mmCIF file of C-alpha atoms and ligand atoms in Angstrom:
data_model
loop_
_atom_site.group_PDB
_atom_site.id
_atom_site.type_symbol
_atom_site.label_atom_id
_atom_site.label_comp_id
_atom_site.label_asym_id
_atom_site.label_seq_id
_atom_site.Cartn_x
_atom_site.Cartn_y
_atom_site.Cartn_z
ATOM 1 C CA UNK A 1 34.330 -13.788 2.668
ATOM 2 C CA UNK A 2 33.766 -14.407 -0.672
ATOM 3 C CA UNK A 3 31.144 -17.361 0.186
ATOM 4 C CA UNK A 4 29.335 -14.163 2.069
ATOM 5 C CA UNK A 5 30.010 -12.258 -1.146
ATOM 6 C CA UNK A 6 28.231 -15.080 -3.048
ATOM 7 C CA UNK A 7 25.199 -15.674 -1.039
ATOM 8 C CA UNK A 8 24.291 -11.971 -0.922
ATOM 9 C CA UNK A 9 24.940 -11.326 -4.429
ATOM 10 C CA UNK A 10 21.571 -10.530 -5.003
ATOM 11 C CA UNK A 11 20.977 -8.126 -2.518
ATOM 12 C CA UNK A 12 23.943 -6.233 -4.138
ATOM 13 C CA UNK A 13 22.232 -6.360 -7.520
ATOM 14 C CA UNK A 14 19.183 -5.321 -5.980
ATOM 15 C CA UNK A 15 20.160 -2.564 -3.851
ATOM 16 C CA UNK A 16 22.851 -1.084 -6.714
ATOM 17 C CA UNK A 17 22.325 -2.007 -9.290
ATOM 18 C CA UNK A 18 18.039 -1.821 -9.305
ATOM 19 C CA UNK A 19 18.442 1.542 -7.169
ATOM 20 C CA UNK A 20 21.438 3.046 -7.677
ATOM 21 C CA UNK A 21 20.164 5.555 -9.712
ATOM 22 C CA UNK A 22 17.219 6.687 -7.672
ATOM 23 C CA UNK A 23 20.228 7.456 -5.424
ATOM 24 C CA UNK A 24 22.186 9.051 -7.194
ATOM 25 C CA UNK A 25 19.136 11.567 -8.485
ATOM 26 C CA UNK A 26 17.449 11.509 -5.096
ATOM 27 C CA UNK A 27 19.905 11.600 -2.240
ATOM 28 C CA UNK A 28 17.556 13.000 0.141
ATOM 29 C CA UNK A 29 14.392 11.926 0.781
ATOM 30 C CA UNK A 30 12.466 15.511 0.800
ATOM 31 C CA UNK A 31 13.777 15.885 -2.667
ATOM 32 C CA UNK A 32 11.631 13.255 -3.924
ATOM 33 C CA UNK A 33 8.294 15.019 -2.874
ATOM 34 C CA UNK A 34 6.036 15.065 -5.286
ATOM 35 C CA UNK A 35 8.390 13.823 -8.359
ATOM 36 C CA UNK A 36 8.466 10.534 -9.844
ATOM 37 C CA UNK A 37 11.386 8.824 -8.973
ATOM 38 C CA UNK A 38 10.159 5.208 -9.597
ATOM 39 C CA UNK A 39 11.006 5.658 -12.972
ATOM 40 C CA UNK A 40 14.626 5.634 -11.865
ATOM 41 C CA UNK A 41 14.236 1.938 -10.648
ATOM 42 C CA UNK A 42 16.016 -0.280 -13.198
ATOM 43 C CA UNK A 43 13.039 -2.932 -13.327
ATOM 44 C CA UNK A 44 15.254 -5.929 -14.751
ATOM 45 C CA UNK A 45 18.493 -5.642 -12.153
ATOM 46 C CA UNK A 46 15.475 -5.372 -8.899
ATOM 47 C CA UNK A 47 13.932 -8.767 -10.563
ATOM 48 C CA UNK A 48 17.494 -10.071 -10.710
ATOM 49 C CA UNK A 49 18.466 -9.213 -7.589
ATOM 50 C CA UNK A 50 15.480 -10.375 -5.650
ATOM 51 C CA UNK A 51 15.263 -13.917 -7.828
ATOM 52 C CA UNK A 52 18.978 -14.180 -6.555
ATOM 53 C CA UNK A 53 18.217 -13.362 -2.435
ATOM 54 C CA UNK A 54 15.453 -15.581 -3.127
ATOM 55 C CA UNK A 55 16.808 -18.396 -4.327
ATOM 56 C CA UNK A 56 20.212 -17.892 -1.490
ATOM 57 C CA UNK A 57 17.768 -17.569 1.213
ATOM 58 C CA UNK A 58 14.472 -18.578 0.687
ATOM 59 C CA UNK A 59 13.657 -21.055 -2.280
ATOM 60 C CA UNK A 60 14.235 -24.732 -0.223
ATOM 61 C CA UNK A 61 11.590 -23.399 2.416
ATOM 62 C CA UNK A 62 9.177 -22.484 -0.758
ATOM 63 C CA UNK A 63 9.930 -25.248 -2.580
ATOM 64 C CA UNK A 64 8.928 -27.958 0.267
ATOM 65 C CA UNK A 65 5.502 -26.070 0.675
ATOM 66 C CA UNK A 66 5.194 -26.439 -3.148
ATOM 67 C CA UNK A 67 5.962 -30.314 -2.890
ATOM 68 C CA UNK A 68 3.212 -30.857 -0.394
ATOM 69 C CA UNK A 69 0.765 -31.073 -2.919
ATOM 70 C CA UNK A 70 0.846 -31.596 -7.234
ATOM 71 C CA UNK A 71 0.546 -28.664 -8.763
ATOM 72 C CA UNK A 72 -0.395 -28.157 -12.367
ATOM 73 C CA UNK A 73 -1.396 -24.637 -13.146
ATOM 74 C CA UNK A 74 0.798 -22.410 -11.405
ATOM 75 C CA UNK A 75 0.815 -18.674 -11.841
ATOM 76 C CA UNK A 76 2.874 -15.985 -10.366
ATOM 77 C CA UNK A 77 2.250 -12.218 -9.277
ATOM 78 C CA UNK A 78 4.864 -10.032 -10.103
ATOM 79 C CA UNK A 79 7.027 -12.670 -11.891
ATOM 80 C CA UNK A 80 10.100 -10.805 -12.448
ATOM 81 C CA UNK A 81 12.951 -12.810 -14.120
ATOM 82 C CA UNK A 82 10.481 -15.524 -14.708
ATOM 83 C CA UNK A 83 12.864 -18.160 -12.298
ATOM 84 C CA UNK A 84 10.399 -19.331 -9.829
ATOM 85 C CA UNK A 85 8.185 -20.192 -12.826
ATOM 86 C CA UNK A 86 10.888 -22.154 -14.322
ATOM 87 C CA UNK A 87 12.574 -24.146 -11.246
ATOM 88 C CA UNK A 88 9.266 -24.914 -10.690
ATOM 89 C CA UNK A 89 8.591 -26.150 -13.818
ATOM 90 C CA UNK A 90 11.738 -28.319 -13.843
ATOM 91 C CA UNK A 91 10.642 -29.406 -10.360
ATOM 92 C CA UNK A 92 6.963 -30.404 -11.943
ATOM 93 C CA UNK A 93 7.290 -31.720 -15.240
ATOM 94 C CA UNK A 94 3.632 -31.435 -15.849
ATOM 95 C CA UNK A 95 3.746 -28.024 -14.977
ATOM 96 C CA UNK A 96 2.581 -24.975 -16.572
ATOM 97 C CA UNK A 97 3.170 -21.783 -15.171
ATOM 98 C CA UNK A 98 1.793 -17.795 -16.431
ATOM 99 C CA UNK A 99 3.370 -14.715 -14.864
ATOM 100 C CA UNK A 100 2.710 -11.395 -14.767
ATOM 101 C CA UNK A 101 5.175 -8.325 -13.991
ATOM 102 C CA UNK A 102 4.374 -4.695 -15.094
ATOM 103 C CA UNK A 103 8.275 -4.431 -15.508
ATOM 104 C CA UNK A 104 8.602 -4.607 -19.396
ATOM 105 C CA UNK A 105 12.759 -4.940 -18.452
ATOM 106 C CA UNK A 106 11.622 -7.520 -16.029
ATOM 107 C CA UNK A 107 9.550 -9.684 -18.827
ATOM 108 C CA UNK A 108 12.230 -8.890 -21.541
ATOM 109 C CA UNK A 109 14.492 -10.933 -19.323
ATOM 110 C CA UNK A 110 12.208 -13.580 -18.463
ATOM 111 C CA UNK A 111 11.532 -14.228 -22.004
ATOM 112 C CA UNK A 112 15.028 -14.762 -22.493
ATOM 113 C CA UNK A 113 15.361 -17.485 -19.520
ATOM 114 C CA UNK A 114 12.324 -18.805 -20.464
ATOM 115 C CA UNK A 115 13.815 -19.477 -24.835
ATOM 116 C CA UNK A 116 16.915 -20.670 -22.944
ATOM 117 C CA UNK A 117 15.538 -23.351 -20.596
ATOM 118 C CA UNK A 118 13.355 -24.344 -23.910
ATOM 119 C CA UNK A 119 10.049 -23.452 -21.463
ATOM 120 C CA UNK A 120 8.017 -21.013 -23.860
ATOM 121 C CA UNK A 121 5.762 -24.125 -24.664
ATOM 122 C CA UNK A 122 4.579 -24.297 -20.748
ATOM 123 C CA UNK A 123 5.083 -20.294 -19.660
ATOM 124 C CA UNK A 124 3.424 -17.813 -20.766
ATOM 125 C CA UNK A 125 4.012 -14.039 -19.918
ATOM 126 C CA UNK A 126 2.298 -10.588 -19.821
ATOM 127 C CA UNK A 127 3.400 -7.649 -18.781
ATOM 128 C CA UNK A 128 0.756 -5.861 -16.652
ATOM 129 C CA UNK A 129 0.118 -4.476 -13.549
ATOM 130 C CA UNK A 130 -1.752 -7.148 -11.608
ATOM 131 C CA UNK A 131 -4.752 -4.935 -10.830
ATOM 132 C CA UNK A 132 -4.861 -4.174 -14.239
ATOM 133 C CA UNK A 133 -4.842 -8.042 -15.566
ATOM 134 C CA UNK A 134 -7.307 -9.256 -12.920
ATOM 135 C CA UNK A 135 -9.976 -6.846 -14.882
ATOM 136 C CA UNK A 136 -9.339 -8.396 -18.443
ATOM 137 C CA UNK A 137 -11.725 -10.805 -19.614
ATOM 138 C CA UNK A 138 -9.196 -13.009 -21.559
ATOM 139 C CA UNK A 139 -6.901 -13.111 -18.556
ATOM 140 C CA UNK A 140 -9.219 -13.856 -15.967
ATOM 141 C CA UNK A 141 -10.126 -17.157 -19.063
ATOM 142 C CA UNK A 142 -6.678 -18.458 -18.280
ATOM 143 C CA UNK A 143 -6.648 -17.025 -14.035
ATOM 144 C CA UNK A 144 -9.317 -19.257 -13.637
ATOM 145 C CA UNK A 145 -7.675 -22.303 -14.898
ATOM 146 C CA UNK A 146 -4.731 -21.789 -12.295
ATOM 147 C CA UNK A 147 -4.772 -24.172 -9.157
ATOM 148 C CA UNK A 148 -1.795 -22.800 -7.463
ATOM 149 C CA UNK A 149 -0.697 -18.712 -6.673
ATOM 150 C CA UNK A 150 2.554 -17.527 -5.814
ATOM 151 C CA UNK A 151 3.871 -13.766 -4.890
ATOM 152 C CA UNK A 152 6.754 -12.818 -3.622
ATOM 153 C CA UNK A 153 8.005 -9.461 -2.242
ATOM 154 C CA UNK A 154 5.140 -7.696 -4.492
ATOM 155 C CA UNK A 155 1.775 -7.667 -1.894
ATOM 156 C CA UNK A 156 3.285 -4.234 -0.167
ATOM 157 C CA UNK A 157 2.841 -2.892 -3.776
ATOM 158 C CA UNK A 158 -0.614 -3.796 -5.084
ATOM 159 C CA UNK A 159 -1.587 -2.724 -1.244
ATOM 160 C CA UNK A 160 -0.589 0.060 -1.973
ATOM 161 C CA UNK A 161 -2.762 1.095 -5.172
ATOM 162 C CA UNK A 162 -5.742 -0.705 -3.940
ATOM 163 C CA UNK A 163 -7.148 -1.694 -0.202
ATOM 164 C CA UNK A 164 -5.698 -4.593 0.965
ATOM 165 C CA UNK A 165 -8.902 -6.352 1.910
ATOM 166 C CA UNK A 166 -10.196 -5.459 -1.575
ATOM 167 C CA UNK A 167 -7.315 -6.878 -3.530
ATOM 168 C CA UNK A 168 -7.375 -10.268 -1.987
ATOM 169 C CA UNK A 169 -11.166 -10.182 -2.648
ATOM 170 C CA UNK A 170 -10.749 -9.899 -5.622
ATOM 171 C CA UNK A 171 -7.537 -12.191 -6.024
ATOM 172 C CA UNK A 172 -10.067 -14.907 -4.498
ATOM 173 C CA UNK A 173 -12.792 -14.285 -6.678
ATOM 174 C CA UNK A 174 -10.100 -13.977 -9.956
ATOM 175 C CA UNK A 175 -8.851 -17.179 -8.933
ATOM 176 C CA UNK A 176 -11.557 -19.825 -7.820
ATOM 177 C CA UNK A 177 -9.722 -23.097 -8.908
ATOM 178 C CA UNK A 178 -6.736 -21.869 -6.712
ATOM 179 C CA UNK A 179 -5.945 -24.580 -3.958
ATOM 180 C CA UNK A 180 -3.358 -22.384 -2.039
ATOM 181 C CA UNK A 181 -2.184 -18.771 -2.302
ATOM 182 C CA UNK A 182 1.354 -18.673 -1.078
ATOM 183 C CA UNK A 183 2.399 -14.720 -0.352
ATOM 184 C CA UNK A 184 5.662 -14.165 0.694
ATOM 185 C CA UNK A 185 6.866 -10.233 1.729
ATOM 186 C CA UNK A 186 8.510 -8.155 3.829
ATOM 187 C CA UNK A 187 7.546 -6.144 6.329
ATOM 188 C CA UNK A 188 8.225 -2.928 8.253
ATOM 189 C CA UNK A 189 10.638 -3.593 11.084
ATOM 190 C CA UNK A 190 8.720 -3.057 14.382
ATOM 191 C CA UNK A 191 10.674 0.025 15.753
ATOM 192 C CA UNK A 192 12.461 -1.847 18.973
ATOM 193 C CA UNK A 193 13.393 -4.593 17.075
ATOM 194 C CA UNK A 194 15.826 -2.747 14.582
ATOM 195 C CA UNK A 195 19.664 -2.144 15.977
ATOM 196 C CA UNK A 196 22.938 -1.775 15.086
ATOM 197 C CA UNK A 197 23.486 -5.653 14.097
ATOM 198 C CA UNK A 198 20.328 -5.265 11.841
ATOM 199 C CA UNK A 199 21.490 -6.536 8.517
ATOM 200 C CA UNK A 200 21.832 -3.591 5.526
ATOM 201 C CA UNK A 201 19.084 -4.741 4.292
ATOM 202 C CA UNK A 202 16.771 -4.081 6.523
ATOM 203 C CA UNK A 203 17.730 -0.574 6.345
ATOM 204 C CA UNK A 204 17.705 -0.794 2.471
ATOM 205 C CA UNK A 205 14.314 -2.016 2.253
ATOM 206 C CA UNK A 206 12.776 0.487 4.175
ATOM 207 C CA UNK A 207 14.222 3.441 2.752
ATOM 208 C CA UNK A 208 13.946 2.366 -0.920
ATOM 209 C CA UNK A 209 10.292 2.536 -0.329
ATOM 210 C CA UNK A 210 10.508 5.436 1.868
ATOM 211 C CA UNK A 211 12.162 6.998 -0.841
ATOM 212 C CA UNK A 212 9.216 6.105 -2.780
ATOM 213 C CA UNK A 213 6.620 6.126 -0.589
ATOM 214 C CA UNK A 214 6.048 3.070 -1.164
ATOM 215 C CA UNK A 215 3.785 1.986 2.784
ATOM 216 C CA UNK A 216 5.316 -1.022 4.051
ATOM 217 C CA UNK A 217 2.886 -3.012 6.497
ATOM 218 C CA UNK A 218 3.758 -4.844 9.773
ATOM 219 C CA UNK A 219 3.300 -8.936 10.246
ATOM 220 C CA UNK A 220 0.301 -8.529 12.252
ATOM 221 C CA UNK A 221 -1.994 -6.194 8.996
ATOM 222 C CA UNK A 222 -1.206 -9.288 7.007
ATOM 223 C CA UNK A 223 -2.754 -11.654 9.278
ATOM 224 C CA UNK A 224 -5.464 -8.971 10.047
ATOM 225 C CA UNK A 225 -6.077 -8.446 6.124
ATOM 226 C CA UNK A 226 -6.279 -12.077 5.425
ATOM 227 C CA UNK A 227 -8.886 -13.094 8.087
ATOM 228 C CA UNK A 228 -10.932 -10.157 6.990
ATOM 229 C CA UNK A 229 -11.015 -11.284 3.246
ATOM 230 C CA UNK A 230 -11.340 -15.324 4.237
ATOM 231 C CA UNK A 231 -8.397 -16.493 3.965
ATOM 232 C CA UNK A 232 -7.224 -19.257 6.471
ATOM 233 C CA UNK A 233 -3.602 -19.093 7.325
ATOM 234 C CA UNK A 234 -2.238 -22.693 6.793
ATOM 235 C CA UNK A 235 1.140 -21.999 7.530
ATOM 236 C CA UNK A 236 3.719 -19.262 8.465
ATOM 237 C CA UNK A 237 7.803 -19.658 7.783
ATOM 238 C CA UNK A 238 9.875 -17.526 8.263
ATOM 239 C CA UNK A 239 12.516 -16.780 5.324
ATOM 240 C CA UNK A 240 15.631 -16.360 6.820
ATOM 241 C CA UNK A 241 15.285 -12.963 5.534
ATOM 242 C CA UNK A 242 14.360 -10.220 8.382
ATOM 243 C CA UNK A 243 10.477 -9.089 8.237
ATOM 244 C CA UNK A 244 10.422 -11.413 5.223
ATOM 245 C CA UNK A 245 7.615 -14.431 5.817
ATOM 246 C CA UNK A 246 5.702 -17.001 3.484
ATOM 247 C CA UNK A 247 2.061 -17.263 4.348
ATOM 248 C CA UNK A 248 0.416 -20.220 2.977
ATOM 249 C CA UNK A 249 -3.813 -19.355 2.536
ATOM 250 C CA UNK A 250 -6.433 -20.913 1.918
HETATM 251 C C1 SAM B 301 10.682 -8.817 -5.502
HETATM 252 S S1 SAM B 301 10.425 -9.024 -7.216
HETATM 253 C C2 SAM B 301 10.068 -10.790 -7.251
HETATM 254 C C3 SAM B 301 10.409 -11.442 -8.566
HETATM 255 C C4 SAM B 301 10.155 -12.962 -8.642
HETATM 256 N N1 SAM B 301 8.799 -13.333 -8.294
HETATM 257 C C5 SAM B 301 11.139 -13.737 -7.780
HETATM 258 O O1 SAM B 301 10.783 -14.291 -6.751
HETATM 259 O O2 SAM B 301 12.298 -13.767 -8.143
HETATM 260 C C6 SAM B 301 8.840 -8.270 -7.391
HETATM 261 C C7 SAM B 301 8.387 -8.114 -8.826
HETATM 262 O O3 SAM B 301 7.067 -7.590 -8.805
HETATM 263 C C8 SAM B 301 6.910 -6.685 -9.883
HETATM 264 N N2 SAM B 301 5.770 -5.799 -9.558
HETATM 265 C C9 SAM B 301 5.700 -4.809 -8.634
HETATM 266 N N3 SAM B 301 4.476 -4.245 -8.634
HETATM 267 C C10 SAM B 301 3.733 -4.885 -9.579
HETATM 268 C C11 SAM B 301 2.402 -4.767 -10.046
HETATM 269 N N4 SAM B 301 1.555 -3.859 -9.539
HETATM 270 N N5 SAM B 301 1.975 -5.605 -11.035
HETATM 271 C C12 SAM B 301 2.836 -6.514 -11.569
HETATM 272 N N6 SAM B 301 4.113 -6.670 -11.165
HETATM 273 C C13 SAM B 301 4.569 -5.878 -10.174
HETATM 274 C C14 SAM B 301 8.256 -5.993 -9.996
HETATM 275 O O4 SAM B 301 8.443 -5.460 -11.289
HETATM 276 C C15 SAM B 301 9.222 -7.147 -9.650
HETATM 277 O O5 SAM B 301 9.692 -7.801 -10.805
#
């Protein structure tokens, strides 16, 4: 039980602790029309949370895609607590990474983890919205200089401000030097496929971002976006995660 407990930790922190709130002020879904309820989101216990499922579930399958090949310049979408960016800089030594999160909570934490792993020499942060960085001319200096990308659990969201075909245009085009994109997300559950064993999560998930309509996309818009922007799907794992896959582009 409590090696269950420990291995879903993060999911807890996520679920409570980043949306407990938005519960407790919206607990029903019509009462959310037209209000805005993402500002009940606690942005630094979501990061938290999803670094934790991440690295419980899904980090060994990321980390042997990241081994195939050196990386040097790394940066990360939606960085959150900024630990991808810094196991991956202890797995790299030459490593530098820059991450972006529009959560200031989120960066406020990540600047702590990044003082206490003595990584502020090799990581830099800003906190932005992505669509919003891509446009600034300094960023898109140091964009250009990065030879690997990495988001996780964050496409859903920029697709939903922008069109998806458009913002991985222009993730292309803001990245040149970039060797391999590797986007990992969840996605809707196909209707049939959700039952009564269907983890919490699942369920969690999808009415978070029902809550604040938030469109989640299926598996098969991905692959559909992708192709239509010119992106070549290297490779597809799943993350033992339902709905949740990496995608590894070039
Ligand atoms: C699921 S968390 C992933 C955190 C981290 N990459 C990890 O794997 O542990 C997604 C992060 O994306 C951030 N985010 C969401 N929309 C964003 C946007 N438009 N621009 C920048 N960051 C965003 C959130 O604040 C959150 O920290």
């Amino acid at each position: 039980m409590v090696r269950i407990f420990k291995k879903n930790i993060g999911f807890f922190i996520w679920a409570v602790g980043g949306y407990g709130e938005l519960f407790r002020k919206y607990p029903y879904p019509i009462a959310a029309e037209g209000e805005g309820c993402h500002a009940f989101a606690l942005g630094g216990n979501v990061a938290q949370g999803s670094r934790l499922a991440n690295q419980s579930f899904m980090w060994d399958i990321i980390t042997t895609e990241f081994r195939r090949h050196p990386i040097k310049r790394v940066a990360d979408l939606g960085s959150g607590n900024a630990g991808a960016l810094i196991s991956l800089c202890k797995v790299f030594p030459e490593a530098t990474g820059i991450g972006i999160d529009v959560s200031a909570k989120a960066i406020d934490d990540a600047q702590r983890n990044i003082l206490r792993h003595g990584l502020q020499d090799r990581i830099r942060l800003y906190n932005q919205n992505v669509l919003q960085a891509v446009e600034d001319p300094v960023l898109q200096q140091r964009f250009a200089q990065a030879d690997t990308l990495m988001t996780f659990i964050m496409m859903h969201d920029l697709f939903n401000i922008e069109d998806p075909i458009w913002v991985l245009k222009k993730l292309r085009s803001t990245f040149p030097n970039v060797r391999e994109f590797l986007i990992a997300d969840t996605f809707i559950s196909e209707e049939q496929s959700l039952s009564d064993e269907s983890p919490i999560f699942v369920y969690g998930f999808e009415y978070v971002h029902s809550l604040m309509k938030i469109k989640l996309f299926k598996k098969s818009d991905y692959e559909n976006y992708f192709a239509a922007a010119g992106f070549n799907i290297m490779a597809t794992h799943y993350l033992n995660v339902p709905n949740t896959y990496l995608f590894v582009l070039q």
